[in-house]
PDB file of C-alpha atoms in Angstrom:
ATOM      1  CA  MET A 143       0.000   0.000   0.000  1.00 54.00           C
ATOM      2  CA  GLU A 144       2.907   2.373   0.768  1.00 56.00           C
ATOM      3  CA  LEU A 145       4.289   1.911  -2.748  1.00 50.00           C
ATOM      4  CA  PHE A 146       0.840   2.615  -4.168  1.00 51.00           C
ATOM      5  CA  GLU A 147       0.625   5.870  -2.179  1.00 55.00           C
ATOM      6  CA  GLU A 148       4.021   6.929  -3.556  1.00 52.00           C
ATOM      7  CA  MET A 149       2.893   6.153  -7.095  1.00 52.00           C
ATOM      8  CA  ARG A 150      -0.291   8.145  -6.625  1.00 53.00           C
ATOM      9  CA  GLN A 151       1.695  11.239  -5.655  1.00 51.00           C
ATOM     10  CA  LYS A 152       3.633  11.099  -8.920  1.00 51.00           C
ATOM     11  CA  PHE A 153       0.909  10.089 -11.380  1.00 53.00           C
ATOM     12  CA  THR A 154      -2.699   8.944 -11.594  1.00 66.00           C
ATOM     13  CA  PRO A 155      -2.902   5.109 -11.507  1.00 70.00           C
ATOM     14  CA  ASP A 156      -4.951   3.467 -14.231  1.00 74.00           C
ATOM     15  CA  SER A 157      -7.255   0.434 -14.050  1.00 80.00           C
ATOM     16  CA  VAL A 158      -4.369  -1.997 -14.531  1.00 84.00           C
ATOM     17  CA  VAL A 159      -2.578  -0.666 -11.464  1.00 82.00           C
ATOM     18  CA  TYR A 160      -5.754  -0.760  -9.385  1.00 83.00           C
ATOM     19  CA  TYR A 161      -6.598  -4.297 -10.506  1.00 87.00           C
ATOM     20  CA  THR A 162      -3.086  -5.470  -9.668  1.00 89.00           C
ATOM     21  CA  LEU A 163      -3.350  -3.958  -6.194  1.00 89.00           C
ATOM     22  CA  ILE A 164      -6.809  -5.461  -5.597  1.00 91.00           C
ATOM     23  CA  SER A 165      -5.547  -8.874  -6.692  1.00 91.00           C
ATOM     24  CA  GLY A 166      -2.530  -8.695  -4.382  1.00 91.00           C
ATOM     25  CA  LEU A 167      -4.618  -7.583  -1.397  1.00 92.00           C
ATOM     26  CA  SER A 168      -7.194 -10.310  -2.033  1.00 93.00           C
ATOM     27  CA  GLN A 169      -4.515 -12.995  -2.251  1.00 91.00           C
ATOM     28  CA  ALA A 170      -3.128 -11.744   1.052  1.00 91.00           C
ATOM     29  CA  GLY A 171      -6.585 -12.009   2.628  1.00 91.00           C
ATOM     30  CA  ARG A 172      -6.833  -8.232   3.152  1.00 92.00           C
ATOM     31  CA  MET A 173     -10.371  -7.981   1.851  1.00 94.00           C
ATOM     32  CA  ASN A 174     -11.265  -4.757   3.669  1.00 92.00           C
ATOM     33  CA  ASP A 175      -8.325  -3.002   2.024  1.00 91.00           C
ATOM     34  CA  ALA A 176      -9.248  -4.508  -1.353  1.00 92.00           C
ATOM     35  CA  CYS A 177     -12.818  -3.230  -1.010  1.00 91.00           C
ATOM     36  CA  SER A 178     -11.520   0.222  -0.056  1.00 90.00           C
ATOM     37  CA  ILE A 179      -9.537   0.348  -3.290  1.00 89.00           C
ATOM     38  CA  VAL A 180     -12.661  -0.685  -5.213  1.00 90.00           C
ATOM     39  CA  GLU A 181     -14.632   2.149  -3.624  1.00 90.00           C
ATOM     40  CA  GLU A 182     -11.863   4.554  -4.587  1.00 86.00           C
ATOM     41  CA  MET A 183     -12.080   3.338  -8.187  1.00 88.00           C
ATOM     42  CA  LYS A 184     -15.798   4.029  -8.194  1.00 88.00           C
ATOM     43  CA  THR A 185     -15.247   7.507  -6.750  1.00 87.00           C
ATOM     44  CA  ILE A 186     -12.780   8.552  -9.453  1.00 85.00           C
ATOM     45  CA  GLY A 187     -14.958   7.091 -12.193  1.00 87.00           C
ATOM     46  CA  LEU A 188     -12.980   3.996 -13.172  1.00 85.00           C
ATOM     47  CA  SER A 189     -15.104   1.139 -14.482  1.00 84.00           C
ATOM     48  CA  LEU A 190     -15.298  -2.184 -12.696  1.00 87.00           C
ATOM     49  CA  TYR A 191     -15.275  -5.208 -14.969  1.00 90.00           C
ATOM     50  CA  VAL A 192     -16.095  -8.839 -14.335  1.00 94.00           C
ATOM     51  CA  LYS A 193     -12.409  -9.633 -13.720  1.00 92.00           C
ATOM     52  CA  CYS A 194     -12.350  -7.310 -10.714  1.00 92.00           C
ATOM     53  CA  TYR A 195     -15.472  -8.883  -9.238  1.00 94.00           C
ATOM     54  CA  ASN A 196     -14.053 -12.348  -9.793  1.00 95.00           C
ATOM     55  CA  ILE A 197     -10.927 -11.408  -7.842  1.00 95.00           C
ATOM     56  CA  LEU A 198     -13.023 -10.141  -4.923  1.00 95.00           C
ATOM     57  CA  ILE A 199     -15.446 -13.076  -4.949  1.00 96.00           C
ATOM     58  CA  ASN A 200     -12.552 -15.521  -4.915  1.00 95.00           C
ATOM     59  CA  GLY A 201     -10.983 -13.634  -2.015  1.00 95.00           C
ATOM     60  CA  PHE A 202     -14.178 -13.647   0.041  1.00 95.00           C
ATOM     61  CA  CYS A 203     -14.715 -17.353  -0.689  1.00 95.00           C
ATOM     62  CA  LYS A 204     -11.229 -18.147   0.578  1.00 93.00           C
ATOM     63  CA  LYS A 205     -12.064 -16.235   3.768  1.00 93.00           C
ATOM     64  CA  LYS A 206     -15.381 -18.125   3.950  1.00 92.00           C
ATOM     65  CA  MET A 207     -17.287 -14.837   3.934  1.00 91.00           C
ATOM     66  CA  THR A 208     -20.393 -16.257   2.262  1.00 88.00           C
ATOM     67  CA  GLU A 209     -22.666 -13.222   2.466  1.00 90.00           C
ATOM     68  CA  LYS A 210     -20.043 -10.898   0.992  1.00 92.00           C
ATOM     69  CA  ALA A 211     -19.512 -13.203  -1.981  1.00 92.00           C
ATOM     70  CA  ILE A 212     -23.245 -13.305  -2.721  1.00 92.00           C
ATOM     71  CA  GLU A 213     -23.550  -9.534  -2.225  1.00 93.00           C
ATOM     72  CA  LEU A 214     -20.933  -9.038  -4.905  1.00 93.00           C
ATOM     73  CA  LEU A 215     -22.836 -11.291  -7.300  1.00 93.00           C
ATOM     74  CA  MET A 216     -25.981  -9.210  -6.700  1.00 93.00           C
ATOM     75  CA  GLU A 217     -23.991  -6.011  -7.137  1.00 92.00           C
ATOM     76  CA  MET A 218     -22.743  -7.250 -10.484  1.00 92.00           C
ATOM     77  CA  GLU A 219     -26.292  -7.867 -11.664  1.00 90.00           C
ATOM     78  CA  ALA A 220     -27.429  -4.456 -10.423  1.00 92.00           C
ATOM     79  CA  ALA A 221     -24.575  -2.861 -12.398  1.00 91.00           C
ATOM     80  CA  GLN A 222     -25.517  -4.982 -15.425  1.00 92.00           C
ATOM     81  CA  ILE A 223     -22.156  -6.729 -15.366  1.00 93.00           C
ATOM     82  CA  LYS A 224     -22.708 -10.291 -16.515  1.00 93.00           C
ATOM     83  CA  PRO A 225     -20.992 -12.988 -14.407  1.00 95.00           C
ATOM     84  CA  ASP A 226     -18.827 -15.306 -16.472  1.00 95.00           C
ATOM     85  CA  ALA A 227     -17.896 -18.982 -16.075  1.00 95.00           C
ATOM     86  CA  VAL A 228     -15.094 -18.071 -13.655  1.00 96.00           C
ATOM     87  CA  THR A 229     -17.581 -16.250 -11.402  1.00 96.00           C
ATOM     88  CA  TYR A 230     -19.943 -19.199 -11.243  1.00 96.00           C
ATOM     89  CA  ASN A 231     -17.213 -21.827 -10.988  1.00 96.00           C
ATOM     90  CA  THR A 232     -15.680 -20.015  -8.007  1.00 96.00           C
ATOM     91  CA  LEU A 233     -19.016 -19.796  -6.193  1.00 96.00           C
ATOM     92  CA  ILE A 234     -20.108 -23.352  -7.054  1.00 96.00           C
ATOM     93  CA  ALA A 235     -16.777 -24.740  -5.870  1.00 96.00           C
ATOM     94  CA  PHE A 236     -16.981 -22.752  -2.635  1.00 95.00           C
ATOM     95  CA  PHE A 237     -20.561 -23.664  -1.712  1.00 95.00           C
ATOM     96  CA  SER A 238     -19.942 -27.295  -2.620  1.00 95.00           C
ATOM     97  CA  GLN A 239     -16.826 -27.372  -0.482  1.00 93.00           C
ATOM     98  CA  VAL A 240     -18.649 -26.038   2.600  1.00 92.00           C
ATOM     99  CA  GLY A 241     -21.548 -28.448   2.097  1.00 91.00           C
ATOM    100  CA  TYR A 242     -24.187 -26.022   0.777  1.00 92.00           C
ATOM    101  CA  PHE A 243     -25.055 -28.263  -2.142  1.00 94.00           C
ATOM    102  CA  SER A 244     -28.525 -26.799  -2.679  1.00 93.00           C
ATOM    103  CA  VAL A 245     -26.983 -23.339  -3.169  1.00 93.00           C
ATOM    104  CA  ALA A 246     -24.334 -24.782  -5.499  1.00 95.00           C
ATOM    105  CA  HIS A 247     -27.002 -26.424  -7.667  1.00 94.00           C
ATOM    106  CA  ARG A 248     -29.077 -23.224  -7.743  1.00 94.00           C
ATOM    107  CA  LEU A 249     -26.006 -21.383  -8.964  1.00 94.00           C
ATOM    108  CA  LEU A 250     -25.508 -24.050 -11.625  1.00 94.00           C
ATOM    109  CA  LYS A 251     -29.089 -23.531 -12.824  1.00 94.00           C
ATOM    110  CA  LYS A 252     -28.543 -19.776 -12.861  1.00 94.00           C
ATOM    111  CA  MET A 253     -25.346 -20.275 -14.823  1.00 94.00           C
ATOM    112  CA  LEU A 254     -27.287 -22.198 -17.467  1.00 92.00           C
ATOM    113  CA  LYS A 255     -30.074 -19.619 -17.444  1.00 93.00           C
ATOM    114  CA  ASP A 256     -27.508 -16.904 -18.153  1.00 92.00           C
ATOM    115  CA  GLY A 257     -26.474 -18.802 -21.254  1.00 93.00           C
ATOM    116  CA  LEU A 258     -23.136 -20.023 -19.888  1.00 94.00           C
ATOM    117  CA  LYS A 259     -21.972 -23.592 -20.412  1.00 91.00           C
ATOM    118  CA  PRO A 260     -20.614 -25.472 -17.371  1.00 92.00           C
ATOM    119  CA  THR A 261     -17.031 -26.598 -17.750  1.00 92.00           C
ATOM    120  CA  VAL A 262     -15.106 -29.585 -16.455  1.00 93.00           C
ATOM    121  CA  VAL A 263     -14.141 -27.331 -13.525  1.00 94.00           C
ATOM    122  CA  THR A 264     -17.832 -26.807 -12.664  1.00 95.00           C
ATOM    123  CA  PHE A 265     -18.672 -30.492 -12.546  1.00 95.00           C
ATOM    124  CA  GLY A 266     -15.338 -31.389 -11.002  1.00 95.00           C
ATOM    125  CA  ALA A 267     -16.010 -29.121  -8.022  1.00 95.00           C
ATOM    126  CA  LEU A 268     -19.363 -30.783  -7.364  1.00 96.00           C
ATOM    127  CA  ILE A 269     -18.001 -34.304  -7.785  1.00 96.00           C
ATOM    128  CA  ARG A 270     -15.033 -33.626  -5.518  1.00 95.00           C
ATOM    129  CA  ALA A 271     -17.284 -32.144  -2.827  1.00 96.00           C
ATOM    130  CA  TYR A 272     -19.768 -35.033  -2.899  1.00 96.00           C
ATOM    131  CA  CYS A 273     -16.897 -37.508  -2.702  1.00 94.00           C
ATOM    132  CA  SER A 274     -15.436 -35.659   0.290  1.00 93.00           C
ATOM    133  CA  VAL A 275     -18.660 -36.192   2.267  1.00 92.00           C
ATOM    134  CA  GLY A 276     -18.993 -39.809   1.130  1.00 90.00           C
ATOM    135  CA  ASP A 277     -21.993 -39.288  -1.145  1.00 93.00           C
ATOM    136  CA  LEU A 278     -20.680 -41.384  -4.027  1.00 93.00           C
ATOM    137  CA  GLU A 279     -24.143 -41.910  -5.456  1.00 93.00           C
ATOM    138  CA  LYS A 280     -24.608 -38.212  -6.227  1.00 95.00           C
ATOM    139  CA  ALA A 281     -21.017 -37.903  -7.405  1.00 95.00           C
ATOM    140  CA  MET A 282     -21.586 -40.752  -9.867  1.00 94.00           C
ATOM    141  CA  LYS A 283     -24.854 -39.183 -11.026  1.00 94.00           C
ATOM    142  CA  ILE A 284     -23.025 -35.991 -12.003  1.00 94.00           C
ATOM    143  CA  PHE A 285     -20.359 -38.112 -13.706  1.00 94.00           C
ATOM    144  CA  ARG A 286     -23.029 -39.958 -15.702  1.00 92.00           C
ATOM    145  CA  ASP A 287     -24.607 -36.629 -16.670  1.00 88.00           C
ATOM    146  CA  MET A 288     -21.233 -35.524 -17.998  1.00 88.00           C
ATOM    147  CA  ASN A 289     -20.852 -38.734 -19.963  1.00 80.00           C
ATOM    148  CA  SER A 290     -24.286 -38.292 -21.510  1.00 80.00           C
ATOM    149  CA  SER A 291     -23.093 -34.987 -22.965  1.00 68.00           C
ATOM    150  CA  SER A 292     -20.083 -34.950 -25.243  1.00 61.00           C
ATOM    151  CA  VAL A 293     -19.801 -31.190 -24.662  1.00 74.00           C
ATOM    152  CA  VAL A 294     -18.089 -31.577 -21.269  1.00 87.00           C
ATOM    153  CA  PRO A 295     -16.423 -35.016 -21.093  1.00 90.00           C
ATOM    154  CA  PRO A 296     -14.728 -36.060 -17.816  1.00 93.00           C
ATOM    155  CA  ASN A 297     -10.962 -35.673 -17.633  1.00 94.00           C
ATOM    156  CA  THR A 298      -8.260 -37.594 -15.762  1.00 96.00           C
ATOM    157  CA  ILE A 299      -8.716 -35.539 -12.580  1.00 96.00           C
ATOM    158  CA  ILE A 300     -12.421 -36.350 -12.341  1.00 96.00           C
ATOM    159  CA  TYR A 301     -11.812 -40.051 -12.970  1.00 97.00           C
ATOM    160  CA  ASN A 302      -9.071 -40.044 -10.333  1.00 96.00           C
ATOM    161  CA  THR A 303     -11.345 -38.358  -7.788  1.00 96.00           C
ATOM    162  CA  LEU A 304     -14.048 -40.996  -8.264  1.00 96.00           C
ATOM    163  CA  ILE A 305     -11.643 -43.953  -8.369  1.00 95.00           C
ATOM    164  CA  ASP A 306      -9.848 -42.802  -5.226  1.00 94.00           C
ATOM    165  CA  SER A 307     -13.131 -42.288  -3.348  1.00 93.00           C
ATOM    166  CA  LEU A 308     -14.502 -45.671  -4.416  1.00 93.00           C
ATOM    167  CA  CYS A 309     -11.344 -47.421  -3.248  1.00 90.00           C
ATOM    168  CA  LYS A 310     -11.368 -45.607   0.099  1.00 85.00           C
ATOM    169  CA  THR A 311     -14.860 -46.705   1.130  1.00 69.00           C
ATOM    170  CA  GLU A 312     -14.860 -47.762   4.783  1.00 66.00           C
ATOM    171  CA  ASN A 313     -18.019 -49.884   4.591  1.00 56.00           C
ATOM    172  CA  SER A 314     -16.768 -53.443   4.080  1.00 53.00           C
ATOM    173  CA  LEU A 315     -20.130 -54.535   2.636  1.00 53.00           C
ATOM    174  CA  CYS A 316     -19.760 -52.009  -0.188  1.00 62.00           C
ATOM    175  CA  LYS A 317     -15.996 -52.277  -0.599  1.00 69.00           C
ATOM    176  CA  THR A 318     -15.883 -55.131  -3.109  1.00 76.00           C
ATOM    177  CA  LYS A 319     -18.508 -53.584  -5.376  1.00 84.00           C
ATOM    178  CA  ASN A 320     -16.909 -50.167  -5.170  1.00 89.00           C
ATOM    179  CA  VAL A 321     -13.470 -51.480  -6.121  1.00 90.00           C
ATOM    180  CA  GLU A 322     -15.072 -53.276  -9.056  1.00 92.00           C
ATOM    181  CA  ASP A 323     -16.775 -50.017 -10.035  1.00 93.00           C
ATOM    182  CA  ALA A 324     -13.394 -48.268  -9.800  1.00 94.00           C
ATOM    183  CA  LEU A 325     -11.866 -50.844 -12.146  1.00 94.00           C
ATOM    184  CA  SER A 326     -14.794 -50.277 -14.511  1.00 95.00           C
ATOM    185  CA  LEU A 327     -13.959 -46.581 -14.520  1.00 96.00           C
ATOM    186  CA  LEU A 328     -10.416 -47.452 -15.601  1.00 96.00           C
ATOM    187  CA  ASP A 329     -11.943 -49.466 -18.467  1.00 95.00           C
ATOM    188  CA  ASP A 330     -14.092 -46.466 -19.327  1.00 95.00           C
ATOM    189  CA  MET A 331     -11.017 -44.245 -19.435  1.00 95.00           C
ATOM    190  CA  GLU A 332      -9.437 -46.557 -21.983  1.00 93.00           C
ATOM    191  CA  VAL A 333     -12.571 -46.561 -24.132  1.00 93.00           C
ATOM    192  CA  LYS A 334     -12.880 -42.767 -23.960  1.00 92.00           C
ATOM    193  CA  HIS A 335      -9.140 -42.302 -24.613  1.00 93.00           C
ATOM    194  CA  VAL A 336      -8.595 -40.523 -21.298  1.00 94.00           C
ATOM    195  CA  ARG A 337      -5.032 -41.183 -20.195  1.00 94.00           C
ATOM    196  CA  PRO A 338      -4.715 -42.553 -16.628  1.00 95.00           C
ATOM    197  CA  SER A 339      -2.034 -41.175 -14.331  1.00 94.00           C
ATOM    198  CA  THR A 340       0.136 -42.808 -11.707  1.00 92.00           C
ATOM    199  CA  ASN A 341      -2.411 -41.670  -9.097  1.00 93.00           C
ATOM    200  CA  THR A 342      -5.136 -43.577 -10.961  1.00 95.00           C
ATOM    201  CA  PHE A 343      -3.272 -46.840 -10.545  1.00 93.00           C
ATOM    202  CA  ASN A 344      -2.091 -46.108  -6.990  1.00 92.00           C
ATOM    203  CA  SER A 345      -5.690 -45.725  -5.798  1.00 93.00           C
ATOM    204  CA  LEU A 346      -6.663 -49.000  -7.459  1.00 93.00           C
ATOM    205  CA  PHE A 347      -3.661 -50.829  -5.999  1.00 89.00           C
ATOM    206  CA  LYS A 348      -4.665 -49.676  -2.535  1.00 88.00           C
ATOM    207  CA  GLY A 349      -8.271 -50.809  -3.007  1.00 89.00           C
ATOM    208  CA  LEU A 350      -7.274 -54.224  -4.352  1.00 87.00           C
ATOM    209  CA  GLN A 351      -4.715 -54.661  -1.599  1.00 84.00           C
ATOM    210  CA  GLU A 352      -7.295 -53.983   1.112  1.00 83.00           C
ATOM    211  CA  MET A 353      -9.593 -56.549  -0.518  1.00 83.00           C
ATOM    212  CA  ASN A 354      -6.697 -59.067  -0.748  1.00 80.00           C
ATOM    213  CA  GLN A 355      -7.254 -59.342  -4.495  1.00 83.00           C
ATOM    214  CA  LEU A 356      -3.571 -59.784  -5.253  1.00 78.00           C
ATOM    215  CA  ASP A 357      -4.016 -61.504  -8.606  1.00 81.00           C
ATOM    216  CA  LYS A 358      -5.931 -58.485  -9.894  1.00 86.00           C
ATOM    217  CA  ALA A 359      -3.270 -56.189  -8.438  1.00 83.00           C
ATOM    218  CA  PHE A 360      -0.547 -58.020 -10.376  1.00 81.00           C
ATOM    219  CA  GLU A 361      -2.662 -57.861 -13.545  1.00 87.00           C
ATOM    220  CA  LEU A 362      -3.019 -54.144 -12.956  1.00 88.00           C
ATOM    221  CA  MET A 363       0.769 -53.822 -12.811  1.00 85.00           C
ATOM    222  CA  ASP A 364       0.982 -55.233 -16.334  1.00 85.00           C
ATOM    223  CA  ARG A 365      -1.755 -52.878 -17.425  1.00 88.00           C
ATOM    224  CA  MET A 366       0.135 -49.939 -15.974  1.00 88.00           C
ATOM    225  CA  THR A 367       3.193 -50.982 -17.964  1.00 85.00           C
ATOM    226  CA  ALA A 368       1.132 -51.245 -21.137  1.00 87.00           C
ATOM    227  CA  GLN A 369      -0.155 -47.712 -20.577  1.00 85.00           C
ATOM    228  CA  ALA A 370       3.458 -46.467 -20.303  1.00 83.00           C
ATOM    229  CA  CYS A 371       2.536 -45.001 -16.928  1.00 85.00           C
ATOM    230  CA  ASN A 372       5.574 -44.655 -14.680  1.00 84.00           C
ATOM    231  CA  PRO A 373       5.304 -45.957 -11.099  1.00 82.00           C
ATOM    232  CA  ASP A 374       6.318 -43.710  -8.236  1.00 84.00           C
ATOM    233  CA  TYR A 375       7.395 -44.341  -4.650  1.00 81.00           C
ATOM    234  CA  ILE A 376       3.793 -44.959  -3.513  1.00 83.00           C
ATOM    235  CA  THR A 377       3.381 -47.542  -6.269  1.00 81.00           C
ATOM    236  CA  MET A 378       6.555 -49.288  -5.170  1.00 77.00           C
ATOM    237  CA  GLU A 379       5.429 -49.401  -1.547  1.00 78.00           C
ATOM    238  CA  SER A 380       2.108 -50.906  -2.616  1.00 74.00           C
ATOM    239  CA  ALA A 381       3.869 -53.479  -4.816  1.00 70.00           C
ATOM    240  CA  LEU A 382       6.166 -54.363  -1.948  1.00 68.00           C
ATOM    241  CA  ALA A 383       3.237 -54.988   0.388  1.00 68.00           C
ATOM    242  CA  ASP A 384       1.503 -57.165  -2.221  1.00 63.00           C
ATOM    243  CA  LEU A 385       4.648 -59.207  -2.820  1.00 63.00           C
ATOM    244  CA  GLU A 386       5.206 -59.782   0.888  1.00 64.00           C
ATOM    245  CA  ILE A 387       1.629 -61.031   1.273  1.00 62.00           C
ATOM    246  CA  TYR A 388       2.007 -63.194  -1.834  1.00 57.00           C
ATOM    247  CA  GLN A 389       5.234 -64.732  -0.596  1.00 58.00           C
ATOM    248  CA  THR A 390       3.755 -65.439   2.854  1.00 63.00           C
ATOM    249  CA  ARG A 391       0.656 -66.989   1.370  1.00 63.00           C
ATOM    250  CA  HIS A 392       2.328 -69.120  -1.313  1.00 57.00           C
ATOM    251  CA  GLY A 393       5.877 -69.543  -0.048  1.00 57.00           C
ATOM    252  CA  VAL A 394       7.245 -68.259  -3.365  1.00 52.00           C
ATOM    253  CA  SER A 395       8.087 -64.908  -4.878  1.00 53.00           C
ATOM    254  CA  GLY A 396       5.395 -63.066  -6.751  1.00 52.00           C
ATOM    255  CA  PRO A 397       5.707 -60.993  -9.900  1.00 51.00           C
ATOM    256  CA  ALA A 398       8.120 -58.086  -9.725  1.00 49.00           C
ATOM    257  CA  GLN A 399       7.171 -56.013 -12.725  1.00 49.00           C
ATOM    258  CA  PHE A 400       8.058 -52.713 -11.172  1.00 45.00           C
ATOM    259  CA  ALA A 401      11.639 -53.671 -10.420  1.00 48.00           C
ATOM    260  CA  ASP A 402      12.086 -54.496 -14.097  1.00 50.00           C
ATOM    261  CA  ILE A 403      10.367 -51.271 -15.134  1.00 45.00           C
ATOM    262  CA  GLU A 404      12.556 -49.087 -12.977  1.00 45.00           C
ATOM    263  CA  CYS A 405      15.784 -50.807 -14.032  1.00 46.00           C
ATOM    264  CA  SER A 406      14.936 -50.624 -17.720  1.00 43.00           C
ATOM    265  CA  GLN A 407      14.014 -46.949 -17.473  1.00 42.00           C
ATOM    266  CA  GLY A 408      17.134 -46.127 -15.503  1.00 40.00           C
ATOM    267  CA  ARG A 409      15.220 -44.303 -12.785  1.00 47.00           C
ATOM    268  CA  GLU A 410      16.992 -43.542  -9.526  1.00 44.00           C
ATOM    269  CA  MET A 411      14.805 -45.607  -7.214  1.00 43.00           C
ATOM    270  CA  GLN A 412      17.527 -47.918  -5.944  1.00 43.00           C
ATOM    271  CA  ASP A 413      18.091 -45.847  -2.809  1.00 44.00           C
ATOM    272  CA  LYS A 414      14.458 -46.211  -1.736  1.00 44.00           C
ATOM    273  CA  PRO A 415      13.718 -48.849   0.939  1.00 43.00           C
ATOM    274  CA  ALA A 416      10.785 -50.245  -1.028  1.00 40.00           C
ATOM    275  CA  TYR A 417      12.917 -50.795  -4.096  1.00 41.00           C
ATOM    276  CA  GLN A 418      15.664 -52.539  -2.132  1.00 43.00           C
ATOM    277  CA  VAL A 419      13.303 -54.988  -0.415  1.00 37.00           C
ATOM    278  CA  LEU A 420      11.339 -55.508  -3.615  1.00 40.00           C
ATOM    279  CA  GLY A 421      14.550 -56.661  -5.291  1.00 43.00           C
ATOM    280  CA  LYS A 422      15.153 -59.181  -2.507  1.00 38.00           C
ATOM    281  CA  LEU A 423      11.643 -60.597  -2.745  1.00 36.00           C
ATOM    282  CA  SER A 424      11.806 -61.019  -6.494  1.00 38.00           C
TER     283      SER A 424
END
C-alpha cells in the first residue's frame, strides 16, 4: 500500500494498477483493504469489470465470507455486469466445499439460465465435494450426466477423484462392489481415450490390496506398464506390500514387474527402501 501511495503522488494510476493492487490484497486475505480500493475506483470514475469482481469473490470465498460473496454477485447484476464462467465456478466450488449443495445447484441452474456452459471445472467441483462427504451416489450421477453430454467429457482428474473415493470406502459390505466399479472406470477411461495417471493406478492398488485381491493387483501392474505409466514411490510401496503377502501366502516370490520397469528406465529408485526390499523378494 505504501508503494501505491508513492505512485499516486507522482501520477494517476490506471485500471491496470488498481486491478493489480486489488488482486494482491485479495490474495493476502486483506479484503477490507481490497474493497476500499474498489470504492476509490468508483469515486474517481474507473469502471469495474467482471475480472475485478471475480478477484473479490474468490478472495471472500477463501475467507469463507459467504454473504459478501453473494452480495458481490448481486452487485454485479445491479450494475448490469454479466458474471462469467469463472464467477460461477468459483461460487459453485466454494458452496460445494462447505456443504451447501442446494446453493451450489441453484447457482448451476442460474449459470445455465444466463447462457453459460458449465465446464469440467464446474462439474469437477461438485463431484469432488460429494466424494469428500462420502456421497458417491450423487457424485456418480453428475459423472453420468457428464458422460451423456459430449460437450463436457470427464478428464483424468475427475476419474481419479471418483476412483480414489470408491477405493477408500470404509463400509466393508460395499468395498468389493466399489473397487469393481473403480476398475470399470479405468476401463471407461481406456474406451474414452482418457489417459490414466500414476495416481489412478495407486488408488486402485490400494483398493485391491485392502480386498486381498492380489491376482488383480498383479494384472493391474501389467496394465500400468502397457499404458506407459511410470510408477512412483507410492506404487513401489504398494507393490512391496503385495509381494510380501504373496510370498507369505504361497511360499514363493510373486511378480516383480516394477523392479524391471525401474531398471529398464534407468530411474533412480535404488536408494528407496521399497525398491531394495522388492529386489530381494523377487
